[in-house]
Structure formats: C-alpha cells, structure tokens
Amino acid sequence: MNPALRILQQVFGYDSFRPPQAEIIATLIEGGDALVLMPTGGGKSLCYQIPALVREGCAVVISPLIALMQDQVSALHELGLRAAYLNSTLAWDEVRRVEDALLRGELDLLYLAPERLKQERTLELLKQASLALFAIDEAHCVSQWGHDFRADYLELDKLAVEFPAAPRIALTATADVRTRKEIIERLHLHQARQFIAGFDRPNICYRIALKENPRKQLLRFLREEHPRDAGIVYCMSRQKTEETATWLAQEGFNALPYHAGLSAAQREANQARFLREDGIIMVATIAFGMGIDKPDVRFVAHLDMPKTIEAYYQETGRAGRDGHSADALLLYGLQDVLKLRQMLAQSQGSEEFKRVEQHRLNAMLGLCELTTCRREALLRYFGETLPRPCGNCDTCLHPVQTWDATEAARLALSAVYRTGQRFGVNHLIDVLRGGNNDKVFQFSHQHLNVYGRGAQLSANEWRSLFRQLVARNYLSVDLDAYGGLRLEQSCRALLRGEETLALRSDISVKPAKAAKAAKRDKAQNTPPPAPLNLDPALWEALRALRRRLADAQQVPPYVIFPNSTLEELCQRRPATLDEFSHISGVGASKLERYGPAFVELLRQHV
Ligand code: ADP
Ligand code: ZN
C-alpha cells in the first residue's frame, strides 16, 4: 500500500483522503513546494503531517499561534507522534531539551514561532538537523495588506535560500487573489504547485442585518437559536468587548472577554475555557480566533463591521468546522462605515495603501447592502462562481424587497447640494421632511425648494437611503467635521437622469429557519442535547468519559475524539478492541490509550 495512505489509516484512523489532500502530500513527498488554500476544517494539517512522517528528518511548522502550540503538540502526542515546539514561553532548559531531541533525530514535527527565525542560533540549529520540510501555516500573515499581518513572517523568505533542499508548503484558509500573489512573492513560491480547494462553507448560514438595537437583536438571536451553544461575538473595541461580555453574563450566558488589553495569563485562561468547556461565548476583538480548531463553534456574531471581506470570511469561518450547520450574523450600520473610514484616513499607510483599503472596505459594504445571494458574492470575491443561489443565506431564505429609489435619491442628493455639502444626515432629513427644528431656521433652510418635499418617506427610510448612498459612494462623509455629507463624482449620472437606482428595503434579523427557534428549549448552561437517533444516556456517558480522559491529559475533549467519533460509537457500539479500531478517528495510538476504557463503557451499557 502507498505509505501515505497507510499512515492515514494507521495513525489517524481515517479511511481515505479528501480531495486534494493526496495530491498535495505526493507533491511534498517528491520534494516539491506547494501553496494550499483550503477552507477551515478542510483538513490542511494532514497535508504536512503525513509527509513529515514519510520523509526523512523532522518537519518544521511555522505558526504564529504561540498560545495554541501546546494544544497542537499535545494533539500530536495523542496520535503517538514525536512533536515539540519552540517559542518564547519555554524555559531555557526546555529549549535545550527540544534542540537536543531535534539533533538526535527524535522529532517528527517541530512547531516554531516565526520570530525564532530572526535568531542566528535557530538557523544554525536547523542547519545541523535533518529536515523533512517546512510548513508555513496561516501563510496570509505574510501579507502587509492583510488584517493578520505579522512582521516576523517577512523573515520567512530566508527559508528558500538557506534550506534549498527542504520542500516548503504554505497554507491558509483565506486569501483573495492579491494576497495569494503576495504570498508567492514574499515566500519565493514561484515554483510551487497551487492547490486551491473550493472556498465554500455550505454549512454556514450568512446573515447580515441592520443595527437597530444591537443588544436586543443579539439577545434574541442567542436565546432563540443558540441558547446553549459555543460561539464567538466580535466587537471592534476592547471596551465594547468587556461591556458586552459582562452584559451577556448578566443575561445568563457563559460569556468571557478576550482582547489584547488583558494579561497574557487571563487571555490564556479564557481561551482554555472556551476550548475545553461546553457552551462558552467568547466576546472578542480580532485578537482572538486564528488557529482556534474547536470543531463545534455554532455561531459567529459581529457587532461591528469587519474592515474587509477577507477578514469577515476568516472570522465567520471559525464557525462550524465540524460540518454541522452554523450561523454567521453581522449587524452593521452607517456608524461602522464612518468609523472605519475615519480609522483608515488617520492610519499611517501610504496613499496607495489607503486607496486599496478603501476599495476593500467598499467591497465589504457592498456585501452588506446586497439584494442577491450573499454566498454568491463572497465566493465571487475569492474568484469562484456558484452555479445558483445558495439557499442558505438571509437573502436566499427571505428575498429582499427592493424599491425604485431613483427619485428619492435625487432629492437627497440635491438636499446635500443645496445646503452647501456640510450637514449631516439628521439635519438633511429634517430639511427633506419639512421639520421645524431651530437649526432649519437658523440656516434659513425652510426656503430651499427641497424643503418638505420628502415627507412621504419616514425618517428611518431616509436614513436607510442615505446609508446606502454612502455605501455606494454617491456621497462621502466629512470625517474631520461633524459628519457632513458631500457629493461624489459618481452621483452625476444619477442626477442627470442617466441612471436608476434600486435599493433594499431594510429588514431586521430574521431567524434562519422559522421552525428552528421554536424547537429548542431555553434552558442555558446545560450541555447540548444528544444528536437525534442516539441513545441520550449512552451519549452522555461517552462524553463524560471523554472529558475525564481529556482532563487527565490537560487537552480539550475534541483532541481525544471528535463528536463524530462518539456518534459512530453510539451507533455501532463496538464490543471488542478490533471492532473499535474500525471506527473513524481511531488510529493505533488512540486504540491503545483509550480503546479499553471505551469498550468497557460500551459493554456495561448494553
Ligand atoms: P484545517 O486546518 O484545514 O482547518 P484540520 O486539519 O484541523 O482542518 O482538519 C479538520 C478535521 O478534519 C480534523 O478533525 C481532521 O482530523 C479531519 N480530517 C482531515 N482529513 C481527514 C480525512 N481524510 N478523513 C477524515 N477526517 C479528516
Ligand atoms: Zn444565498
């Protein structure tokens, strides 16, 4: 049998490769380089772990996820592999021990923080060792344009020069065409074979709604659809993260904060609870999430709009790694757009940088304001086409009403122009609706010909219209002053009557599936129920055993076995170790370590 397949079955306990794992593995085994784009949960790790075992020497895995290295290495130990890591958390004697093991050829995999490669000592060490390959995980961190940029990743261009004999594989879950090019350039991967698996995450339901009362909207979403589920709530600022976590805890949820302002120890403790316990909600800034491989994150909610579609896709991608249905909910409003544009305007970057970022922000906004399938647009952004609307996003599930806003938009634009392009939305709405605020009279705006001509639309409808005009760049917002609106070039065609405009009627958050909410009961802080068709008592007993074993090893439960393995145990109830070994996810090492305990439990349960 081919050695890669043999290892897949014996070590990992899986029957067959998923496409394109086999090809990637063969490329590396033959000594070629590879660039791999595969969605989260697609199975990227096997792509370098198996070649690490087949090829002579140790595989070096570069990863920015220092806080997760311990867990990653523990998971490999569970599989019976010889793995270790080197990062700044290790004491000197521990470093020495790892280095010795590497030089003696006693390691299959070595995880390395990128900053280590700046040290001459590390390069010398690696040169003396026998190396199977380099795996560069989260390769998009090399992109200076990206949201996860790590300066230390720029050092990785050395690898091609210093270690020409070791094949290199760069992996990421999200990279638009520009980021891909940048990865190839910076990591000298021009010769690499590219493997771009579909980006689609069909089990994630994408929903984007307007912020009305965000707390109420979130609470309803959690209570009705995810009362006991693990999930992530993203906020833009540290303060909002703290406040939201406290508030959710008061509402009875197990919510914890995570942001760069917390001490390293606190962050680590909160992350460990999220990974190890059931039903924790992590309220976090974007500092949280990369590399989190918890399979059963059931939702990702954004209380503020991400800066780019790449960031949004990366963050929402943390939901539903196990392939079961999951929700991505984004609440956004005009304020978000203004804040992001302001941050961008004040950032240090070059004009070129700002222009590109503005472009990306506009694409994100475009996604929010869409009236067609969200997934279609998301995939298009990454260069893929979906043959038909997905049926699993809000616009597919609840088709959006649009209205012909051409006339209203012209009126709005002319109100901006007539008032001198310096007033904000509220005043403009007053003028359009014929309000009698002091400010109207102070500036004599009651004499303008647009005054009162927009009374047929409500203030909220006007607000929605202005937001969409800003989102589509017909109007820009003066960020230095008081949010005054100005006309942009692009509004000319509309003003001249050469263009019509269809806009979405705003809708609020709708449950993804109307029936889903009613079925769940509302009790919180109890574990999720057994999957349908399984004996609930057996399911609970298996989970309890898994938790005991996990606690003893100090690893998250899914490192012992994922839920899918427990489900199979429930259904097939293996009575002997030999039968147990045929369950998916049971390799030689786990058979030996955990087989007897599980078989015994199953026997008692009969
Ligand atoms: P990624 O890093 O791409 O997000 P992982 O490498 O963590 O994904 O894999 C996701 C899950 O799929 C893991 O539980 C892994 O063990 C499992 N997996 C990977 N490849 C296979 C396979 N060929 N057959 C069955 N399960 C697999
Ligand atoms: Zn859709």
XYZ file of C-alpha atoms and ligand atoms in Angstrom:
634
model
C 0.000 0.000 0.000
C 1.157 3.547 -0.618
C 2.857 4.809 2.547
C 0.791 7.984 2.810
C -2.483 6.066 2.784
C -1.118 3.535 5.250
C -0.262 6.349 7.686
C -3.663 7.962 7.185
C -5.325 4.728 8.241
C -2.981 3.509 10.931
C -2.029 6.754 12.645
C -5.057 8.958 12.057
C -7.680 6.235 11.752
C -9.313 7.623 8.589
C -10.257 5.563 5.534
C -9.459 7.827 2.632
C -8.090 11.215 1.664
C -10.282 14.144 0.935
C -9.517 15.932 -2.297
C -6.906 17.390 -2.826
C -5.003 16.015 0.182
C -3.471 13.050 -1.647
C -2.007 15.213 -4.409
C -0.597 17.772 -2.004
C 1.011 15.047 0.064
C 2.502 13.394 -3.015
C 3.931 16.740 -4.168
C 5.748 17.239 -0.875
C 6.948 13.680 -0.609
C 8.552 14.076 -4.021
C 10.292 17.230 -2.784
C 8.096 19.867 -4.477
C 6.709 23.059 -2.964
C 3.001 23.727 -2.530
C 0.651 26.614 -1.883
C -2.575 25.379 -0.324
C -5.814 27.272 0.040
C -8.411 25.177 1.722
C -11.397 26.251 3.767
C -11.330 25.929 7.513
C -11.990 22.375 8.578
C -10.934 21.113 5.150
C -8.045 19.103 6.544
C -4.933 21.188 5.954
C -2.841 19.782 8.803
C -2.680 16.257 7.373
C -1.144 17.742 4.237
C 2.140 18.352 6.041
C 1.826 15.918 8.930
C 1.802 12.861 6.687
C 4.786 13.952 4.536
C 6.546 14.731 7.824
C 6.270 11.048 8.671
C 7.093 9.709 5.225
C 10.113 11.901 4.523
C 13.423 11.558 6.254
C 14.012 14.072 9.076
C 11.879 16.486 11.061
C 9.185 18.781 9.651
C 9.357 22.368 10.851
C 5.945 24.023 11.181
C 5.979 27.820 11.335
C 2.937 29.104 13.157
C 2.048 32.470 14.707
C -0.190 30.797 17.276
C 2.026 30.605 20.315
C -0.889 30.193 22.690
C -2.091 27.153 20.779
C 1.198 25.347 20.200
C 0.928 23.398 23.400
C -2.505 22.086 22.382
C -1.349 21.319 18.851
C 1.620 19.373 20.107
C -0.490 17.540 22.695
C -2.891 16.506 19.954
C 0.023 15.005 18.020
C 1.233 13.183 21.121
C -2.233 11.669 21.425
C -1.694 10.251 17.948
C 1.614 8.794 19.050
C 3.758 11.241 17.074
C 7.001 12.782 18.290
C 6.344 16.506 18.360
C 7.642 19.548 20.219
C 7.614 23.324 19.960
C 9.995 26.229 20.407
C 8.628 29.620 21.392
C 9.131 32.341 23.952
C 7.059 30.570 26.633
C 9.685 27.840 27.144
C 12.301 27.959 29.862
C 15.931 27.643 28.887
C 16.350 24.013 29.880
C 13.191 23.082 27.982
C 14.596 24.759 24.888
C 17.784 22.751 25.263
C 15.861 19.538 25.571
C 13.889 20.210 22.374
C 17.038 21.207 20.494
C 18.806 18.024 21.545
C 15.871 15.893 20.511
C 15.867 17.583 17.105
C 19.582 16.999 16.574
C 19.338 13.387 17.641
C 16.624 12.837 15.033
C 13.958 12.138 17.637
C 11.295 14.536 16.369
C 8.726 14.096 13.623
C 7.387 17.635 13.890
C 8.715 20.828 15.419
C 6.450 23.882 15.795
C 8.310 27.141 15.641
C 7.238 30.725 16.260
C 8.263 32.887 13.287
C 10.304 35.314 15.395
C 12.705 32.484 16.224
C 13.991 32.591 12.674
C 15.486 36.007 13.325
C 17.894 34.356 15.714
C 21.161 33.143 14.300
C 21.038 30.365 16.861
C 17.857 28.941 15.354
C 19.230 28.988 11.827
C 22.383 27.222 12.970
C 20.305 24.644 14.790
C 18.132 23.938 11.769
C 21.175 23.658 9.530
C 22.614 20.935 11.688
C 19.369 18.993 11.747
C 17.904 16.707 9.149
C 14.778 18.470 7.850
C 11.865 16.813 6.105
C 10.087 20.015 5.059
C 8.887 23.454 6.130
C 5.182 24.074 6.628
C 4.169 27.727 6.817
C 0.794 27.808 8.500
C -1.535 30.844 8.309
C 0.526 31.990 5.340
C -1.696 35.035 4.790
C 0.097 36.586 7.790
C 2.880 37.498 5.376
C 0.594 39.930 3.566
C 1.293 43.502 4.543
C -2.127 44.448 3.244
C -3.871 41.863 5.310
C -5.665 42.024 8.617
C -3.371 39.457 10.246
C -0.025 40.825 9.138
C 2.950 39.639 11.241
C 6.213 41.391 10.519
C 8.129 38.277 11.540
C 6.607 36.422 8.618
C 8.708 38.552 6.281
C 11.752 36.702 7.618
C 10.439 33.513 6.076
C 11.849 34.471 2.690
C 15.133 33.169 4.124
C 13.948 29.601 4.085
C 14.147 29.246 0.310
C 17.730 30.497 0.309
C 19.087 28.879 3.438
C 17.405 25.490 3.073
C 17.086 24.838 -0.652
C 16.780 21.093 -0.148
C 13.692 21.184 2.080
C 10.343 21.416 0.297
C 8.007 24.140 1.561
C 4.246 24.178 1.893
C 2.339 27.383 2.654
C -1.232 27.015 3.923
C -4.118 29.380 4.512
C -7.899 29.353 4.593
C -8.466 32.824 3.222
C -6.625 34.764 0.593
C -8.034 36.818 -2.226
C -6.111 36.956 -5.493
C -3.948 39.851 -4.343
C -2.981 38.124 -1.101
C -2.159 34.931 -2.977
C 0.234 36.820 -5.231
C 1.820 38.412 -2.214
C 2.340 35.054 -0.513
C 4.035 33.679 -3.626
C 6.274 36.740 -3.960
C 7.322 37.069 -0.373
C 7.857 33.394 0.301
C 9.535 32.749 -3.067
C 6.973 30.156 -4.010
C 7.008 30.792 -7.746
C 7.754 27.130 -8.398
C 5.121 25.862 -6.003
C 2.139 23.873 -7.205
C -1.041 25.650 -6.242
C -3.931 23.786 -4.699
C -6.978 25.927 -4.386
C -9.825 23.942 -2.953
C -13.277 25.468 -3.055
C -13.775 28.249 -0.553
C -17.373 27.437 0.089
C -18.528 26.597 3.602
C -22.009 25.356 2.749
C -22.972 24.648 6.366
C -22.569 28.276 7.416
C -25.686 30.390 7.038
C -24.673 34.000 6.335
C -26.944 36.710 7.669
C -26.338 40.436 7.653
C -28.797 42.820 9.256
C -29.042 46.460 10.019
C -28.173 47.549 13.543
C -31.328 48.741 15.196
C -30.973 47.772 18.797
C -27.900 45.557 18.595
C -28.117 44.138 22.117
C -31.738 43.219 21.691
C -31.012 41.735 18.290
C -28.117 39.681 19.639
C -30.056 38.521 22.668
C -32.904 37.333 20.528
C -30.528 35.521 18.204
C -28.823 33.790 21.141
C -31.982 32.938 23.066
C -33.974 31.684 20.131
C -31.318 29.988 18.093
C -28.241 29.281 20.190
C -29.241 29.123 23.836
C -26.558 26.645 24.854
C -24.067 26.787 22.048
C -20.449 27.806 21.935
C -19.840 30.862 19.787
C -17.825 33.990 19.205
C -19.103 37.565 19.352
C -16.738 40.015 17.669
C -16.583 43.682 18.678
C -14.349 46.427 17.352
C -13.003 47.832 20.628
C -11.637 46.395 23.844
C -14.078 48.386 25.915
C -17.087 47.178 23.990
C -15.760 43.636 24.285
C -15.632 43.955 28.069
C -19.045 45.585 28.338
C -20.687 43.054 26.073
C -19.189 40.105 27.964
C -20.358 41.490 31.296
C -23.819 42.158 29.965
C -24.153 38.674 28.429
C -23.054 37.137 31.717
C -25.808 39.105 33.464
C -28.236 37.730 30.927
C -27.266 34.227 31.992
C -24.756 33.232 29.348
C -21.291 31.839 29.959
C -19.537 34.759 28.310
C -15.858 35.635 28.576
C -13.890 38.566 27.134
C -10.744 38.303 25.025
C -8.681 41.221 23.752
C -5.091 42.406 23.651
C -5.582 44.568 26.746
C -5.966 41.556 29.043
C -2.917 39.990 30.625
C -1.431 37.035 28.784
C -2.450 34.757 31.640
C -6.064 35.947 31.551
C -6.254 35.540 27.804
C -4.847 32.061 28.033
C -7.261 31.090 30.801
C -10.283 32.362 28.862
C -9.143 30.661 25.694
C -8.617 27.374 27.524
C -12.140 27.536 28.971
C -13.583 28.252 25.536
C -11.781 25.219 24.104
C -12.409 22.812 26.942
C -15.884 23.630 28.242
C -19.249 23.451 26.527
C -21.333 26.434 25.572
C -18.906 29.272 26.254
C -19.414 32.516 24.353
C -16.175 34.337 23.664
C -16.680 38.068 23.264
C -13.554 39.197 21.479
C -11.715 41.637 19.313
C -9.997 40.316 16.223
C -7.100 39.381 18.501
C -8.974 36.129 19.064
C -9.607 33.252 16.782
C -6.773 32.471 14.430
C -5.921 28.799 14.651
C -8.761 28.005 17.028
C -9.678 24.495 15.961
C -12.657 23.928 18.232
C -14.954 21.992 15.930
C -18.355 22.853 17.416
C -18.436 26.647 17.366
C -22.075 27.069 16.345
C -22.149 30.793 15.628
C -20.007 33.815 14.978
C -21.738 37.149 15.527
C -20.253 40.504 14.553
C -21.490 43.532 16.449
C -19.332 45.754 14.253
C -18.483 45.528 10.616
C -15.121 43.946 9.703
C -12.805 46.012 7.521
C -12.645 43.641 4.601
C -14.404 40.634 3.141
C -11.248 38.636 3.790
C -11.433 39.442 7.485
C -15.158 38.700 7.566
C -14.671 35.368 5.837
C -11.787 34.426 8.088
C -13.718 35.284 11.241
C -17.008 33.684 10.245
C -15.039 30.639 9.076
C -14.386 29.745 12.699
C -17.967 28.523 12.962
C -18.974 25.002 12.053
C -15.643 23.306 11.436
C -17.369 20.002 12.151
C -19.541 20.479 9.082
C -22.803 20.784 11.043
C -24.956 23.827 10.497
C -23.721 27.084 11.960
C -24.694 30.750 11.780
C -22.769 33.871 10.915
C -24.626 37.001 11.943
C -23.374 40.503 11.196
C -25.081 43.634 12.488
C -23.940 46.814 10.798
C -24.856 50.445 10.486
C -23.663 53.661 8.956
C -21.677 54.490 12.072
C -19.465 51.458 11.433
C -18.662 52.654 7.971
C -17.838 56.113 9.202
C -15.646 54.813 11.984
C -13.735 52.511 9.662
C -13.251 55.242 7.079
C -12.011 57.545 9.789
C -9.562 54.970 11.103
C -8.316 54.468 7.595
C -7.928 58.184 6.942
C -5.873 58.556 10.105
C -3.760 55.469 9.549
C -0.062 55.701 8.781
C -0.158 53.935 5.440
C 0.789 55.385 2.059
C -1.836 56.858 -0.261
C -1.684 53.669 -2.303
C -2.367 51.630 0.830
C -5.327 53.808 1.790
C -6.766 53.608 -1.688
C -6.621 49.817 -1.730
C -8.042 49.552 1.765
C -10.855 51.916 0.860
C -11.609 49.673 -2.043
C -11.752 46.633 0.215
C -13.954 48.422 2.707
C -16.340 49.337 -0.087
C -16.482 45.711 -1.169
C -17.410 44.735 2.388
C -20.125 47.355 2.409
C -21.362 46.146 -0.917
C -21.779 42.707 0.614
C -23.895 44.191 3.414
C -26.158 46.063 1.049
C -26.644 43.178 -1.386
C -30.069 42.169 -2.537
C -28.879 38.868 -4.032
C -27.296 35.703 -2.590
C -24.532 36.515 -0.079
C -22.584 33.340 -0.725
C -22.506 34.015 -4.447
C -20.906 37.388 -3.754
C -18.491 36.033 -1.154
C -17.237 33.335 -3.457
C -17.022 35.718 -6.369
C -14.741 37.876 -4.255
C -12.379 34.927 -3.983
C -12.637 34.186 -7.692
C -15.137 31.350 -7.560
C -18.560 31.043 -9.106
C -21.558 29.448 -7.514
C -23.820 27.982 -10.187
C -27.027 29.045 -8.418
C -28.122 30.975 -5.334
C -27.214 29.001 -2.230
C -30.488 28.719 -0.340
C -28.637 29.101 2.954
C -28.172 32.831 3.446
C -30.599 35.513 4.541
C -31.268 36.928 1.111
C -31.977 33.443 -0.263
C -34.173 32.481 2.689
C -36.007 35.789 2.866
C -35.770 37.501 -0.522
C -35.126 41.198 -0.121
C -37.676 43.728 -1.189
C -36.234 46.439 -3.367
C -37.783 49.717 -4.380
C -37.072 52.214 -7.114
C -35.190 54.863 -5.195
C -34.157 56.960 -8.178
C -36.368 59.947 -7.429
C -35.803 59.881 -3.685
C -32.057 59.606 -4.183
C -32.047 62.631 -6.484
C -33.958 64.573 -3.908
C -31.497 63.540 -1.202
C -28.504 64.487 -3.330
C -29.984 67.813 -4.153
C -30.675 68.472 -0.457
C -26.985 67.834 0.186
C -26.028 70.224 -2.589
C -28.489 72.989 -1.708
C -27.456 73.045 1.933
C -23.813 73.507 0.970
C -22.432 69.965 1.405
C -21.650 70.352 5.061
C -24.623 68.978 7.027
C -25.080 65.534 8.491
C -27.850 63.035 7.905
C -30.173 64.185 10.682
C -30.373 67.749 9.539
C -30.798 66.716 5.919
C -33.711 64.528 6.903
C -35.244 67.446 8.780
C -34.995 69.578 5.698
C -36.400 66.896 3.409
C -39.309 66.118 5.702
C -40.093 69.781 6.369
C -39.173 69.682 10.045
C -39.184 72.808 12.169
C -36.046 72.404 14.174
C -34.200 75.550 15.252
C -31.314 74.594 13.033
C -33.549 74.661 9.956
C -34.499 78.268 10.629
C -31.028 79.249 11.769
C -29.746 78.450 8.291
C -32.971 79.520 6.527
C -33.305 76.084 5.021
C -37.099 76.364 5.075
C -36.770 78.471 1.896
C -34.968 75.824 -0.122
C -37.017 74.163 -2.834
C -36.217 70.727 -1.410
C -37.691 71.701 1.967
C -40.573 69.402 2.857
C -40.540 67.599 -0.479
C -39.614 64.287 1.130
C -42.416 63.999 3.669
C -43.707 60.804 2.070
C -40.756 58.829 3.459
C -40.209 58.293 7.179
C -37.048 59.474 8.895
C -35.888 55.864 9.069
C -36.454 55.339 5.389
C -34.403 58.420 4.625
C -31.674 57.223 6.969
C -31.572 53.928 5.126
C -31.390 55.740 1.826
C -28.537 57.988 2.931
C -26.674 54.989 4.302
C -26.947 53.190 1.010
C -25.905 56.277 -0.925
C -22.787 56.474 1.248
C -22.219 52.753 0.959
C -22.358 53.013 -2.816
C -20.079 56.005 -2.786
C -22.530 58.520 -4.217
C -21.905 60.514 -1.084
C -18.893 60.788 1.145
C -18.751 61.807 4.749
C -16.582 64.616 6.034
C -14.835 62.878 8.869
C -12.983 65.825 10.338
C -16.051 67.972 10.897
C -19.452 66.799 12.064
C -20.167 64.073 9.597
C -21.237 66.461 6.844
C -22.143 64.774 3.562
C -20.570 65.706 0.251
C -21.393 64.722 -3.312
C -19.042 62.361 -5.082
C -18.298 62.255 -8.804
C -20.252 59.061 -9.196
C -23.587 60.730 -8.413
C -23.563 62.735 -11.620
C -25.173 60.120 -13.811
C -27.937 59.727 -11.291
C -28.533 63.471 -11.054
C -28.605 63.795 -14.813
C -31.231 61.092 -15.040
C -28.925 58.667 -16.852
C -29.099 56.063 -14.135
C -31.758 54.463 -11.998
C -31.267 53.108 -8.532
C -32.896 50.097 -6.856
C -32.271 49.914 -3.127
C -33.126 47.366 -0.499
C -35.937 47.927 1.907
C -34.366 47.408 5.296
C -35.257 44.293 7.163
C -34.349 43.253 10.638
C -32.824 39.978 11.783
C -34.942 37.016 10.853
C -34.346 33.578 12.230
C -32.513 31.437 9.695
C -35.222 28.838 9.752
C -38.519 29.790 11.210
C -39.128 26.427 12.848
C -35.683 26.097 14.376
C -36.261 28.599 17.142
C -39.407 27.008 18.457
C -37.931 23.528 18.719
C -35.094 24.359 21.062
C -35.810 24.766 24.720
C -34.446 27.742 26.506
C -32.510 26.336 29.434
C -28.982 27.657 29.480
C -25.791 26.285 30.915
C -26.704 22.683 30.255
C -24.828 20.672 27.672
C -26.163 20.460 24.134
C -28.588 17.577 23.655
C -27.565 14.269 22.078
C -27.747 14.199 18.288
C -31.010 12.783 17.023
C -31.377 8.991 16.866
C -28.755 8.390 19.550
C -29.324 6.921 22.976
C -29.054 10.033 25.179
C -27.794 8.141 28.239
C -25.025 6.456 26.257
C -24.153 9.729 24.582
C -23.780 11.463 27.931
C -21.727 8.576 29.328
C -19.352 8.699 26.348
C -18.983 12.437 26.703
C -18.272 12.127 30.405
C -15.586 9.523 29.773
C -14.036 11.695 27.082
C -13.995 14.652 29.446
C -12.299 12.625 32.189
C -9.619 11.454 29.794
C -9.173 14.970 28.414
C -8.823 16.494 31.860
C -6.240 13.895 32.799
C -4.189 14.778 29.721
C -4.949 18.504 30.007
C -6.209 18.737 26.460
C -9.550 19.870 25.011
C -12.079 16.996 24.711
C -12.093 17.006 20.898
C -8.384 16.161 20.947
C -9.291 12.788 22.482
C -12.062 12.138 19.944
C -14.264 14.478 17.903
C -18.049 14.263 18.285
C -18.271 12.396 15.007
C -16.285 9.517 16.538
C -18.552 9.463 19.618
C -21.594 9.410 17.358
C -20.227 6.436 15.492
C -19.505 4.684 18.789
C -23.113 5.249 19.841
C -24.405 3.777 16.618
C -22.054 0.860 16.078
C -21.289 0.010 19.716
C -18.062 -1.923 19.111
C -17.751 -4.756 21.602
C -14.091 -5.620 21.041
C -10.892 -3.667 20.512
C -10.736 -4.966 16.967
C -14.197 -3.578 16.207
C -13.233 -0.358 17.983
C -10.238 0.071 15.689
C -12.531 0.375 12.654
C -14.263 3.484 13.973
C -13.301 6.648 12.072
C -10.779 8.692 14.022
C -9.296 5.732 15.877
C -5.644 5.199 14.980
C -3.143 2.854 16.578
C -2.178 5.171 19.416
C -5.698 6.112 20.456
C -6.774 2.488 20.169
C -4.148 1.555 22.684
C -4.694 4.501 25.015
C -8.446 4.792 25.023
C -9.832 1.652 23.406
C -10.104 -0.394 26.600
C -11.936 2.332 28.556
C -14.468 2.985 25.818
C -15.082 -0.670 25.031
C -15.610 -1.343 28.726
C -18.102 1.520 28.972
C -19.993 0.280 25.924
C -20.070 -3.252 27.326
C -21.518 -2.048 30.620
C -24.130 -0.028 28.850
C -25.649 -2.994 26.993
P -7.982 22.861 8.749
O -6.612 23.035 9.358
O -7.965 22.800 7.261
O -8.980 23.844 9.252
P -7.884 20.319 10.091
O -6.593 19.903 9.523
O -7.918 20.755 11.502
O -8.544 21.450 9.185
O -8.944 19.157 9.856
C -10.285 19.291 10.221
C -10.832 17.968 10.734
O -10.983 17.034 9.675
C -9.916 17.309 11.753
O -10.713 16.772 12.782
C -9.229 16.239 10.944
O -8.776 15.182 11.753
C -10.336 15.814 9.995
N -9.818 15.228 8.748
C -8.820 15.722 7.983
N -8.610 14.932 6.912
C -9.495 13.906 7.002
C -9.783 12.738 6.188
N -9.108 12.481 5.070
N -10.778 11.930 6.599
C -11.473 12.187 7.730
N -11.248 13.246 8.532
C -10.282 14.103 8.172
Zn -27.666 32.540 -0.733
